[in-house]
Amino acid sequence: QQMPLASACSGIFRLDDYHLGSKHTVNVGSDDCEQRSWTHLASFGVLRRPRTKQDFPVCIGEAEGVWTARVAKSEDCSGKALGIEWTHKHVFYMGEDGKGPMMCVRHKVETGKKYEKWSRWQILPQTKGKCGARGDGYKLDFTFRSMVDTYVPSRAYLWAQKDPDGHL
């Protein structure tokens, strides 16, 4: 059976405050996060809906005002996490049978009155077996292998041709 695949992407926005560095966004239904001030970071395949009980949900939330992202293994990202109120934005599903690039979900907790509202998550591709840069303040939550279309239709195409004597 063919998988109900969708494209997703992650993008990065460099913040003016050196302490904060950057924030990330995740969009489902697009393979390009190059929009407005965002720079495209990665594209990856996801499932639109679960196929079996082994497929797991990944939700995307957003914090009002600072527009930082929340990413969790859940159907709904609304509510409080890292001391911030989140609004649910998207949900997609991943399967243990993913054959695409490995993706990393990480979070960073900001402290202090000025920065605590900037705590955030990111999804980025694993590079050379690593999830991000060492000492960048992010902690790994989970990884998943992105989904790719491996469906092969159950029909075969034949080519028939007559030889000079009229035989197939």
mmCIF file of N, CA and C in Angstrom, residues 5-140:
data_model
loop_
_atom_site.group_PDB
_atom_site.id
_atom_site.type_symbol
_atom_site.label_atom_id
_atom_site.label_comp_id
_atom_site.label_asym_id
_atom_site.label_seq_id
_atom_site.Cartn_x
_atom_site.Cartn_y
_atom_site.Cartn_z
ATOM 1 N N LEU A 5 2.272 10.227 1.934
ATOM 2 C CA LEU A 5 3.418 11.094 2.211
ATOM 3 C C LEU A 5 3.117 12.572 2.009
ATOM 4 N N ALA A 6 3.832 13.385 2.761
ATOM 5 C CA ALA A 6 3.790 14.838 2.610
ATOM 6 C C ALA A 6 5.215 15.351 2.777
ATOM 7 N N SER A 7 5.446 16.540 2.287
ATOM 8 C CA SER A 7 6.740 17.192 2.475
ATOM 9 C C SER A 7 6.675 18.055 3.727
ATOM 10 N N ALA A 8 7.816 18.205 4.360
ATOM 11 C CA ALA A 8 7.953 19.137 5.483
ATOM 12 C C ALA A 8 9.313 19.818 5.330
ATOM 13 N N CYS A 9 9.442 20.960 5.956
ATOM 14 C CA CYS A 9 10.727 21.661 5.889
ATOM 15 C C CYS A 9 10.990 22.368 7.218
ATOM 16 N N SER A 10 12.260 22.641 7.437
ATOM 17 C CA SER A 10 12.643 23.462 8.586
ATOM 18 C C SER A 10 13.424 24.657 8.058
ATOM 19 N N GLY A 11 13.237 25.773 8.745
ATOM 20 C CA GLY A 11 13.913 27.003 8.361
ATOM 21 C C GLY A 11 14.552 27.642 9.576
ATOM 22 N N ILE A 12 15.462 28.552 9.316
ATOM 23 C CA ILE A 12 16.200 29.211 10.392
ATOM 24 C C ILE A 12 16.114 30.726 10.207
ATOM 25 N N PHE A 13 16.050 31.430 11.331
ATOM 26 C CA PHE A 13 16.038 32.884 11.331
ATOM 27 C C PHE A 13 17.098 33.348 12.319
ATOM 28 N N ARG A 14 18.040 34.115 11.848
ATOM 29 C CA ARG A 14 19.109 34.630 12.710
ATOM 30 C C ARG A 14 18.589 35.853 13.464
ATOM 31 N N LEU A 15 18.640 35.744 14.801
ATOM 32 C CA LEU A 15 18.135 36.818 15.655
ATOM 33 C C LEU A 15 19.188 37.897 15.845
ATOM 34 N N ASP A 16 18.741 39.111 16.116
ATOM 35 C CA ASP A 16 19.653 40.236 16.321
ATOM 36 C C ASP A 16 20.460 40.096 17.608
ATOM 37 N N ASP A 17 19.881 39.433 18.601
ATOM 38 C CA ASP A 17 20.540 39.267 19.898
ATOM 39 C C ASP A 17 21.559 38.131 19.817
ATOM 40 N N TYR A 18 22.823 38.448 19.976
ATOM 41 C CA TYR A 18 23.900 37.464 19.876
ATOM 42 C C TYR A 18 23.701 36.299 20.855
ATOM 43 N N HIS A 19 23.204 36.601 22.058
ATOM 44 C CA HIS A 19 22.980 35.570 23.069
ATOM 45 C C HIS A 19 22.003 34.500 22.571
ATOM 46 N N LEU A 20 20.963 34.908 21.872
ATOM 47 C CA LEU A 20 19.937 33.976 21.410
ATOM 48 C C LEU A 20 20.355 33.219 20.148
ATOM 49 N N GLY A 21 21.115 33.847 19.291
ATOM 50 C CA GLY A 21 21.583 33.176 18.080
ATOM 51 C C GLY A 21 20.517 33.097 16.998
ATOM 52 N N SER A 22 19.740 32.010 16.994
ATOM 53 C CA SER A 22 18.744 31.815 15.947
ATOM 54 C C SER A 22 17.524 31.076 16.489
ATOM 55 N N LYS A 23 16.453 31.130 15.703
ATOM 56 C CA LYS A 23 15.258 30.346 16.013
ATOM 57 C C LYS A 23 14.883 29.583 14.757
ATOM 58 N N HIS A 24 14.018 28.596 14.913
ATOM 59 C CA HIS A 24 13.657 27.721 13.803
ATOM 60 C C HIS A 24 12.151 27.648 13.617
ATOM 61 N N THR A 25 11.752 27.297 12.409
ATOM 62 C CA THR A 25 10.360 27.057 12.093
ATOM 63 C C THR A 25 10.246 25.700 11.415
ATOM 64 N N VAL A 26 9.060 25.123 11.435
ATOM 65 C CA VAL A 26 8.785 23.870 10.734
ATOM 66 C C VAL A 26 7.439 24.029 10.034
ATOM 67 N N ASN A 27 7.414 23.701 8.750
ATOM 68 C CA ASN A 27 6.166 23.764 7.978
ATOM 69 C C ASN A 27 5.873 22.401 7.383
ATOM 70 N N VAL A 28 4.631 21.990 7.466
ATOM 71 C CA VAL A 28 4.187 20.728 6.889
ATOM 72 C C VAL A 28 3.395 21.059 5.629
ATOM 73 N N GLY A 29 3.688 20.334 4.548
ATOM 74 C CA GLY A 29 3.003 20.577 3.287
ATOM 75 C C GLY A 29 3.837 21.402 2.324
ATOM 76 N N SER A 30 5.079 21.675 2.689
ATOM 77 C CA SER A 30 5.986 22.433 1.822
ATOM 78 C C SER A 30 7.384 21.860 1.956
ATOM 79 N N ASP A 31 8.131 21.865 0.865
ATOM 80 C CA ASP A 31 9.520 21.401 0.934
ATOM 81 C C ASP A 31 10.493 22.575 0.883
ATOM 82 N N ASP A 32 9.971 23.795 1.032
ATOM 83 C CA ASP A 32 10.832 24.973 0.979
ATOM 84 C C ASP A 32 10.414 25.980 2.049
ATOM 85 N N CYS A 33 11.274 26.207 3.025
ATOM 86 C CA CYS A 33 10.983 27.141 4.121
ATOM 87 C C CYS A 33 11.588 28.516 3.888
ATOM 88 N N GLU A 34 11.968 28.821 2.656
ATOM 89 C CA GLU A 34 12.516 30.122 2.303
ATOM 90 C C GLU A 34 11.339 31.078 2.115
ATOM 91 N N GLN A 35 10.941 31.733 3.184
ATOM 92 C CA GLN A 35 9.805 32.648 3.133
ATOM 93 C C GLN A 35 10.078 33.849 4.010
ATOM 94 N N ARG A 36 9.618 34.983 3.570
ATOM 95 C CA ARG A 36 9.856 36.239 4.287
ATOM 96 C C ARG A 36 11.310 36.312 4.755
ATOM 97 N N SER A 37 11.562 36.353 6.048
ATOM 98 C CA SER A 37 12.929 36.497 6.578
ATOM 99 C C SER A 37 13.600 35.164 6.900
ATOM 100 N N TRP A 38 12.903 34.046 6.680
ATOM 101 C CA TRP A 38 13.444 32.733 7.023
ATOM 102 C C TRP A 38 14.358 32.209 5.921
ATOM 103 N N THR A 39 15.373 31.461 6.324
ATOM 104 C CA THR A 39 16.274 30.784 5.395
ATOM 105 C C THR A 39 15.981 29.294 5.463
ATOM 106 N N HIS A 40 15.830 28.671 4.313
ATOM 107 C CA HIS A 40 15.548 27.232 4.254
ATOM 108 C C HIS A 40 16.723 26.458 4.830
ATOM 109 N N LEU A 41 16.425 25.465 5.676
ATOM 110 C CA LEU A 41 17.463 24.640 6.293
ATOM 111 C C LEU A 41 17.431 23.213 5.749
ATOM 112 N N ALA A 42 16.246 22.585 5.738
ATOM 113 C CA ALA A 42 16.163 21.191 5.297
ATOM 114 C C ALA A 42 14.744 20.837 4.879
ATOM 115 N N SER A 43 14.639 19.868 3.979
ATOM 116 C CA SER A 43 13.352 19.281 3.589
ATOM 117 C C SER A 43 13.380 17.819 3.985
ATOM 118 N N PHE A 44 12.217 17.293 4.347
ATOM 119 C CA PHE A 44 12.152 15.882 4.720
ATOM 120 C C PHE A 44 10.738 15.357 4.514
ATOM 121 N N GLY A 45 10.633 14.045 4.302
ATOM 122 C CA GLY A 45 9.338 13.418 4.077
ATOM 123 C C GLY A 45 8.694 12.974 5.369
ATOM 124 N N VAL A 46 7.375 13.132 5.449
ATOM 125 C CA VAL A 46 6.602 12.751 6.639
ATOM 126 C C VAL A 46 5.336 12.023 6.183
ATOM 127 N N LEU A 47 4.636 11.433 7.121
ATOM 128 C CA LEU A 47 3.346 10.811 6.848
ATOM 129 C C LEU A 47 2.233 11.781 7.220
ATOM 130 N N ARG A 48 1.221 11.876 6.382
ATOM 131 C CA ARG A 48 0.067 12.742 6.670
ATOM 132 C C ARG A 48 -0.777 12.178 7.801
ATOM 133 N N ARG A 49 -0.843 10.844 7.858
ATOM 134 C CA ARG A 49 -1.651 10.169 8.879
ATOM 135 C C ARG A 49 -0.958 8.851 9.233
ATOM 136 N N PRO A 50 -1.265 8.306 10.394
ATOM 137 C CA PRO A 50 -0.632 7.034 10.771
ATOM 138 C C PRO A 50 -1.169 5.884 9.928
ATOM 139 N N ARG A 51 -0.305 4.929 9.624
ATOM 140 C CA ARG A 51 -0.703 3.722 8.899
ATOM 141 C C ARG A 51 -0.969 2.583 9.870
ATOM 142 N N THR A 52 -0.175 2.532 10.940
ATOM 143 C CA THR A 52 -0.288 1.481 11.949
ATOM 144 C C THR A 52 -0.095 2.109 13.320
ATOM 145 N N LYS A 53 -0.251 1.303 14.368
ATOM 146 C CA LYS A 53 -0.042 1.795 15.737
ATOM 147 C C LYS A 53 1.431 2.085 16.014
ATOM 148 N N GLN A 54 2.326 1.565 15.177
ATOM 149 C CA GLN A 54 3.757 1.817 15.369
ATOM 150 C C GLN A 54 4.166 3.217 14.897
ATOM 151 N N ASP A 55 3.379 3.833 14.013
ATOM 152 C CA ASP A 55 3.682 5.191 13.565
ATOM 153 C C ASP A 55 3.407 6.161 14.713
ATOM 154 N N PHE A 56 4.282 7.145 14.888
ATOM 155 C CA PHE A 56 4.128 8.059 16.019
ATOM 156 C C PHE A 56 3.927 9.494 15.546
ATOM 157 N N PRO A 57 3.141 10.281 16.325
ATOM 158 C CA PRO A 57 2.882 11.666 15.956
ATOM 159 C C PRO A 57 4.039 12.583 16.357
ATOM 160 N N VAL A 58 4.207 13.638 15.579
ATOM 161 C CA VAL A 58 5.136 14.722 15.907
ATOM 162 C C VAL A 58 4.354 16.007 15.681
ATOM 163 N N CYS A 59 4.196 16.786 16.752
ATOM 164 C CA CYS A 59 3.434 18.027 16.621
ATOM 165 C C CYS A 59 4.376 19.224 16.568
ATOM 166 N N ILE A 60 3.861 20.289 15.971
ATOM 167 C CA ILE A 60 4.578 21.559 15.883
ATOM 168 C C ILE A 60 3.700 22.617 16.541
ATOM 169 N N GLY A 61 4.289 23.383 17.434
ATOM 170 C CA GLY A 61 3.588 24.482 18.080
ATOM 171 C C GLY A 61 4.351 25.770 17.866
ATOM 172 N N GLU A 62 3.708 26.873 18.204
ATOM 173 C CA GLU A 62 4.329 28.172 18.023
ATOM 174 C C GLU A 62 4.012 29.053 19.221
ATOM 175 N N ALA A 63 4.986 29.850 19.643
ATOM 176 C CA ALA A 63 4.787 30.781 20.759
ATOM 177 C C ALA A 63 4.415 32.149 20.203
ATOM 178 N N GLU A 64 3.287 32.658 20.637
ATOM 179 C CA GLU A 64 2.798 33.973 20.210
ATOM 180 C C GLU A 64 3.817 35.057 20.563
ATOM 181 N N GLY A 65 4.031 35.967 19.637
ATOM 182 C CA GLY A 65 4.900 37.112 19.906
ATOM 183 C C GLY A 65 6.350 36.899 19.510
ATOM 184 N N VAL A 66 6.953 35.782 19.922
ATOM 185 C CA VAL A 66 8.352 35.527 19.565
ATOM 186 C C VAL A 66 8.466 34.551 18.397
ATOM 187 N N TRP A 67 7.374 33.832 18.087
ATOM 188 C CA TRP A 67 7.272 32.918 16.952
ATOM 189 C C TRP A 67 8.363 31.853 16.952
ATOM 190 N N THR A 68 8.649 31.332 18.139
ATOM 191 C CA THR A 68 9.575 30.204 18.241
ATOM 192 C C THR A 68 8.777 28.909 18.105
ATOM 193 N N ALA A 69 9.470 27.824 17.804
ATOM 194 C CA ALA A 69 8.808 26.545 17.537
ATOM 195 C C ALA A 69 8.913 25.589 18.712
ATOM 196 N N ARG A 70 7.860 24.800 18.881
ATOM 197 C CA ARG A 70 7.858 23.661 19.795
ATOM 198 C C ARG A 70 7.686 22.410 18.940
ATOM 199 N N VAL A 71 8.451 21.359 19.242
ATOM 200 C CA VAL A 71 8.347 20.086 18.539
ATOM 201 C C VAL A 71 8.291 18.992 19.599
ATOM 202 N N ALA A 72 7.289 18.114 19.502
ATOM 203 C CA ALA A 72 7.140 17.057 20.508
ATOM 204 C C ALA A 72 6.558 15.796 19.880
ATOM 205 N N LYS A 73 6.797 14.662 20.535
ATOM 206 C CA LYS A 73 6.176 13.396 20.132
ATOM 207 C C LYS A 73 4.776 13.379 20.726
ATOM 208 N N SER A 74 3.865 14.071 20.065
ATOM 209 C CA SER A 74 2.503 14.220 20.559
ATOM 210 C C SER A 74 1.598 14.607 19.394
ATOM 211 N N GLU A 75 0.294 14.441 19.577
ATOM 212 C CA GLU A 75 -0.668 14.846 18.552
ATOM 213 C C GLU A 75 -0.985 16.337 18.636
ATOM 214 N N ASP A 76 -0.709 16.944 19.795
ATOM 215 C CA ASP A 76 -1.119 18.331 20.022
ATOM 216 C C ASP A 76 -0.039 19.066 20.805
ATOM 217 N N CYS A 77 0.470 20.147 20.254
ATOM 218 C CA CYS A 77 1.526 20.923 20.905
ATOM 219 C C CYS A 77 1.002 22.121 21.691
ATOM 220 N N SER A 78 -0.312 22.236 21.843
ATOM 221 C CA SER A 78 -0.818 23.379 22.602
ATOM 222 C C SER A 78 -0.620 23.126 24.095
ATOM 223 N N GLY A 79 -0.591 24.212 24.848
ATOM 224 C CA GLY A 79 -0.387 24.103 26.287
ATOM 225 C C GLY A 79 0.961 24.648 26.703
ATOM 226 N N LYS A 80 1.317 24.382 27.948
ATOM 227 C CA LYS A 80 2.541 24.935 28.515
ATOM 228 C C LYS A 80 3.688 23.931 28.445
ATOM 229 N N ALA A 81 4.853 24.408 28.009
ATOM 230 C CA ALA A 81 6.092 23.620 27.995
ATOM 231 C C ALA A 81 7.262 24.595 28.085
ATOM 232 N N LEU A 82 8.272 24.239 28.826
ATOM 233 C CA LEU A 82 9.435 25.109 29.074
ATOM 234 C C LEU A 82 9.002 26.471 29.612
ATOM 235 N N GLY A 83 7.865 26.496 30.320
ATOM 236 C CA GLY A 83 7.379 27.729 30.920
ATOM 237 C C GLY A 83 6.707 28.681 29.947
ATOM 238 N N ILE A 84 6.423 28.214 28.740
ATOM 239 C CA ILE A 84 5.839 29.055 27.691
ATOM 240 C C ILE A 84 4.504 28.453 27.255
ATOM 241 N N GLU A 85 3.565 29.307 26.890
ATOM 242 C CA GLU A 85 2.275 28.848 26.358
ATOM 243 C C GLU A 85 2.413 28.697 24.840
ATOM 244 N N TRP A 86 2.044 27.515 24.328
ATOM 245 C CA TRP A 86 2.201 27.200 22.906
ATOM 246 C C TRP A 86 0.848 27.027 22.233
ATOM 247 N N THR A 87 0.782 27.412 20.970
ATOM 248 C CA THR A 87 -0.400 27.210 20.138
ATOM 249 C C THR A 87 -0.069 26.103 19.138
ATOM 250 N N HIS A 88 -0.959 25.120 19.036
ATOM 251 C CA HIS A 88 -0.736 24.013 18.097
ATOM 252 C C HIS A 88 -0.814 24.525 16.661
ATOM 253 N N LYS A 89 0.113 24.053 15.811
ATOM 254 C CA LYS A 89 0.193 24.504 14.427
ATOM 255 C C LYS A 89 0.022 23.353 13.427
ATOM 256 N N HIS A 90 0.762 22.255 13.603
ATOM 257 C CA HIS A 90 0.729 21.121 12.673
ATOM 258 C C HIS A 90 0.932 19.816 13.439
ATOM 259 N N VAL A 91 0.573 18.711 12.795
ATOM 260 C CA VAL A 91 0.956 17.382 13.274
ATOM 261 C C VAL A 91 1.280 16.539 12.047
ATOM 262 N N PHE A 92 2.321 15.734 12.156
ATOM 263 C CA PHE A 92 2.646 14.756 11.130
ATOM 264 C C PHE A 92 3.036 13.480 11.840
ATOM 265 N N TYR A 93 3.238 12.432 11.083
ATOM 266 C CA TYR A 93 3.538 11.125 11.676
ATOM 267 C C TYR A 93 4.812 10.571 11.057
ATOM 268 N N MET A 94 5.508 9.783 11.839
ATOM 269 C CA MET A 94 6.729 9.141 11.377
ATOM 270 C C MET A 94 6.616 7.645 11.643
ATOM 271 N N GLY A 95 7.281 6.873 10.801
ATOM 272 C CA GLY A 95 7.287 5.436 10.983
ATOM 273 C C GLY A 95 8.680 4.936 11.302
ATOM 274 N N GLU A 96 8.739 3.817 12.003
ATOM 275 C CA GLU A 96 10.029 3.203 12.325
ATOM 276 C C GLU A 96 10.717 2.678 11.065
ATOM 277 N N ASP A 97 9.977 2.611 9.953
ATOM 278 C CA ASP A 97 10.518 2.086 8.705
ATOM 279 C C ASP A 97 11.030 3.189 7.774
ATOM 280 N N GLY A 98 11.238 4.388 8.289
ATOM 281 C CA GLY A 98 11.752 5.484 7.472
ATOM 282 C C GLY A 98 13.106 5.134 6.870
ATOM 283 N N LYS A 99 13.306 5.507 5.616
ATOM 284 C CA LYS A 99 14.549 5.188 4.908
ATOM 285 C C LYS A 99 15.301 6.446 4.476
ATOM 286 N N GLY A 100 14.769 7.605 4.830
ATOM 287 C CA GLY A 100 15.389 8.867 4.436
ATOM 288 C C GLY A 100 16.433 9.332 5.431
ATOM 289 N N PRO A 101 16.903 10.553 5.260
ATOM 290 C CA PRO A 101 17.917 11.118 6.159
ATOM 291 C C PRO A 101 17.441 11.167 7.618
ATOM 292 N N MET A 102 18.374 11.023 8.538
ATOM 293 C CA MET A 102 18.092 11.101 9.967
ATOM 294 C C MET A 102 17.912 12.567 10.345
ATOM 295 N N MET A 103 16.829 12.841 11.082
ATOM 296 C CA MET A 103 16.522 14.191 11.533
ATOM 297 C C MET A 103 16.591 14.234 13.063
ATOM 298 N N CYS A 104 17.048 15.348 13.589
ATOM 299 C CA CYS A 104 17.236 15.522 15.030
ATOM 300 C C CYS A 104 16.260 16.570 15.561
ATOM 301 N N VAL A 105 15.606 16.256 16.670
ATOM 302 C CA VAL A 105 14.728 17.220 17.356
ATOM 303 C C VAL A 105 15.435 17.597 18.649
ATOM 304 N N ARG A 106 15.717 18.892 18.794
ATOM 305 C CA ARG A 106 16.452 19.374 19.972
ATOM 306 C C ARG A 106 15.733 20.583 20.569
ATOM 307 N N HIS A 107 16.017 20.848 21.839
ATOM 308 C CA HIS A 107 15.440 22.033 22.477
ATOM 309 C C HIS A 107 16.527 22.791 23.240
ATOM 310 N N LYS A 108 16.247 24.064 23.447
ATOM 311 C CA LYS A 108 17.164 24.937 24.180
ATOM 312 C C LYS A 108 16.355 25.728 25.196
ATOM 313 N N VAL A 109 16.780 25.694 26.434
ATOM 314 C CA VAL A 109 16.113 26.436 27.509
ATOM 315 C C VAL A 109 16.892 27.722 27.744
ATOM 316 N N GLU A 110 16.206 28.842 27.608
ATOM 317 C CA GLU A 110 16.803 30.147 27.894
ATOM 318 C C GLU A 110 16.417 30.536 29.319
ATOM 319 N N THR A 111 17.328 31.174 30.024
ATOM 320 C CA THR A 111 17.073 31.562 31.410
ATOM 321 C C THR A 111 17.186 33.074 31.572
ATOM 322 N N GLY A 112 16.662 33.542 32.671
ATOM 323 C CA GLY A 112 16.679 34.974 32.960
ATOM 324 C C GLY A 112 15.424 35.637 32.436
ATOM 325 N N LYS A 113 15.000 36.672 33.121
ATOM 326 C CA LYS A 113 13.750 37.373 32.800
ATOM 327 C C LYS A 113 13.694 37.824 31.336
ATOM 328 N N LYS A 114 14.813 38.297 30.823
ATOM 329 C CA LYS A 114 14.854 38.835 29.462
ATOM 330 C C LYS A 114 14.728 37.728 28.404
ATOM 331 N N TYR A 115 15.228 36.534 28.706
ATOM 332 C CA TYR A 115 15.342 35.502 27.678
ATOM 333 C C TYR A 115 14.418 34.294 27.822
ATOM 334 N N GLU A 116 13.807 34.090 28.981
ATOM 335 C CA GLU A 116 13.062 32.836 29.213
ATOM 336 C C GLU A 116 11.950 32.576 28.195
ATOM 337 N N LYS A 117 11.356 33.636 27.648
ATOM 338 C CA LYS A 117 10.292 33.443 26.655
ATOM 339 C C LYS A 117 10.829 32.935 25.313
ATOM 340 N N TRP A 118 12.155 32.893 25.157
ATOM 341 C CA TRP A 118 12.785 32.467 23.910
ATOM 342 C C TRP A 118 13.194 30.983 23.908
ATOM 343 N N SER A 119 12.858 30.231 24.940
ATOM 344 C CA SER A 119 13.155 28.792 24.925
ATOM 345 C C SER A 119 12.469 28.186 23.702
ATOM 346 N N ARG A 120 13.120 27.204 23.062
ATOM 347 C CA ARG A 120 12.610 26.762 21.761
ATOM 348 C C ARG A 120 13.148 25.395 21.341
ATOM 349 N N TRP A 121 12.529 24.864 20.285
ATOM 350 C CA TRP A 121 12.931 23.592 19.681
ATOM 351 C C TRP A 121 13.405 23.838 18.258
ATOM 352 N N GLN A 122 14.030 22.796 17.695
ATOM 353 C CA GLN A 122 14.446 22.829 16.301
ATOM 354 C C GLN A 122 14.440 21.409 15.731
ATOM 355 N N ILE A 123 14.255 21.308 14.431
ATOM 356 C CA ILE A 123 14.479 20.056 13.705
ATOM 357 C C ILE A 123 15.574 20.351 12.692
ATOM 358 N N LEU A 124 16.642 19.559 12.744
ATOM 359 C CA LEU A 124 17.707 19.742 11.782
ATOM 360 C C LEU A 124 18.239 18.380 11.342
ATOM 361 N N PRO A 125 18.824 18.312 10.158
ATOM 362 C CA PRO A 125 19.347 17.025 9.697
ATOM 363 C C PRO A 125 20.612 16.641 10.459
ATOM 364 N N GLN A 126 20.751 15.352 10.697
ATOM 365 C CA GLN A 126 21.976 14.849 11.317
ATOM 366 C C GLN A 126 23.095 14.993 10.285
ATOM 367 N N THR A 127 24.242 15.484 10.717
ATOM 368 C CA THR A 127 25.379 15.685 9.830
ATOM 369 C C THR A 127 26.590 14.966 10.400
ATOM 370 N N LYS A 128 27.166 14.086 9.602
ATOM 371 C CA LYS A 128 28.340 13.304 10.016
ATOM 372 C C LYS A 128 28.090 12.600 11.343
ATOM 373 N N GLY A 129 26.878 12.063 11.510
ATOM 374 C CA GLY A 129 26.524 11.314 12.711
ATOM 375 C C GLY A 129 26.237 12.159 13.941
ATOM 376 N N LYS A 130 26.177 13.479 13.788
ATOM 377 C CA LYS A 130 25.961 14.371 14.933
ATOM 378 C C LYS A 130 24.705 15.211 14.740
ATOM 379 N N CYS A 131 24.079 15.510 15.868
ATOM 380 C CA CYS A 131 22.885 16.366 15.887
ATOM 381 C C CYS A 131 23.287 17.749 16.370
ATOM 382 N N GLY A 132 23.708 18.603 15.466
ATOM 383 C CA GLY A 132 24.084 19.960 15.821
ATOM 384 C C GLY A 132 25.506 20.073 16.319
ATOM 385 N N ALA A 133 25.837 21.270 16.778
ATOM 386 C CA ALA A 133 27.195 21.560 17.245
ATOM 387 C C ALA A 133 27.298 21.362 18.750
ATOM 388 N N ARG A 134 28.396 20.820 19.165
ATOM 389 C CA ARG A 134 28.653 20.619 20.590
ATOM 390 C C ARG A 134 28.758 21.967 21.298
ATOM 391 N N GLY A 135 28.145 22.060 22.455
ATOM 392 C CA GLY A 135 28.239 23.291 23.238
ATOM 393 C C GLY A 135 27.352 24.423 22.747
ATOM 394 N N ASP A 136 26.371 24.126 21.872
ATOM 395 C CA ASP A 136 25.506 25.201 21.365
ATOM 396 C C ASP A 136 24.290 25.451 22.255
ATOM 397 N N GLY A 137 24.203 24.720 23.376
ATOM 398 C CA GLY A 137 23.122 24.941 24.328
ATOM 399 C C GLY A 137 21.869 24.111 24.086
ATOM 400 N N TYR A 138 21.806 23.390 22.984
ATOM 401 C CA TYR A 138 20.642 22.547 22.679
ATOM 402 C C TYR A 138 20.829 21.148 23.245
ATOM 403 N N LYS A 139 19.710 20.525 23.646
ATOM 404 C CA LYS A 139 19.716 19.148 24.130
ATOM 405 C C LYS A 139 18.859 18.307 23.197
ATOM 406 N N LEU A 140 19.314 17.108 22.894
ATOM 407 C CA LEU A 140 18.599 16.212 21.992
ATOM 408 C C LEU A 140 17.361 15.638 22.671
#
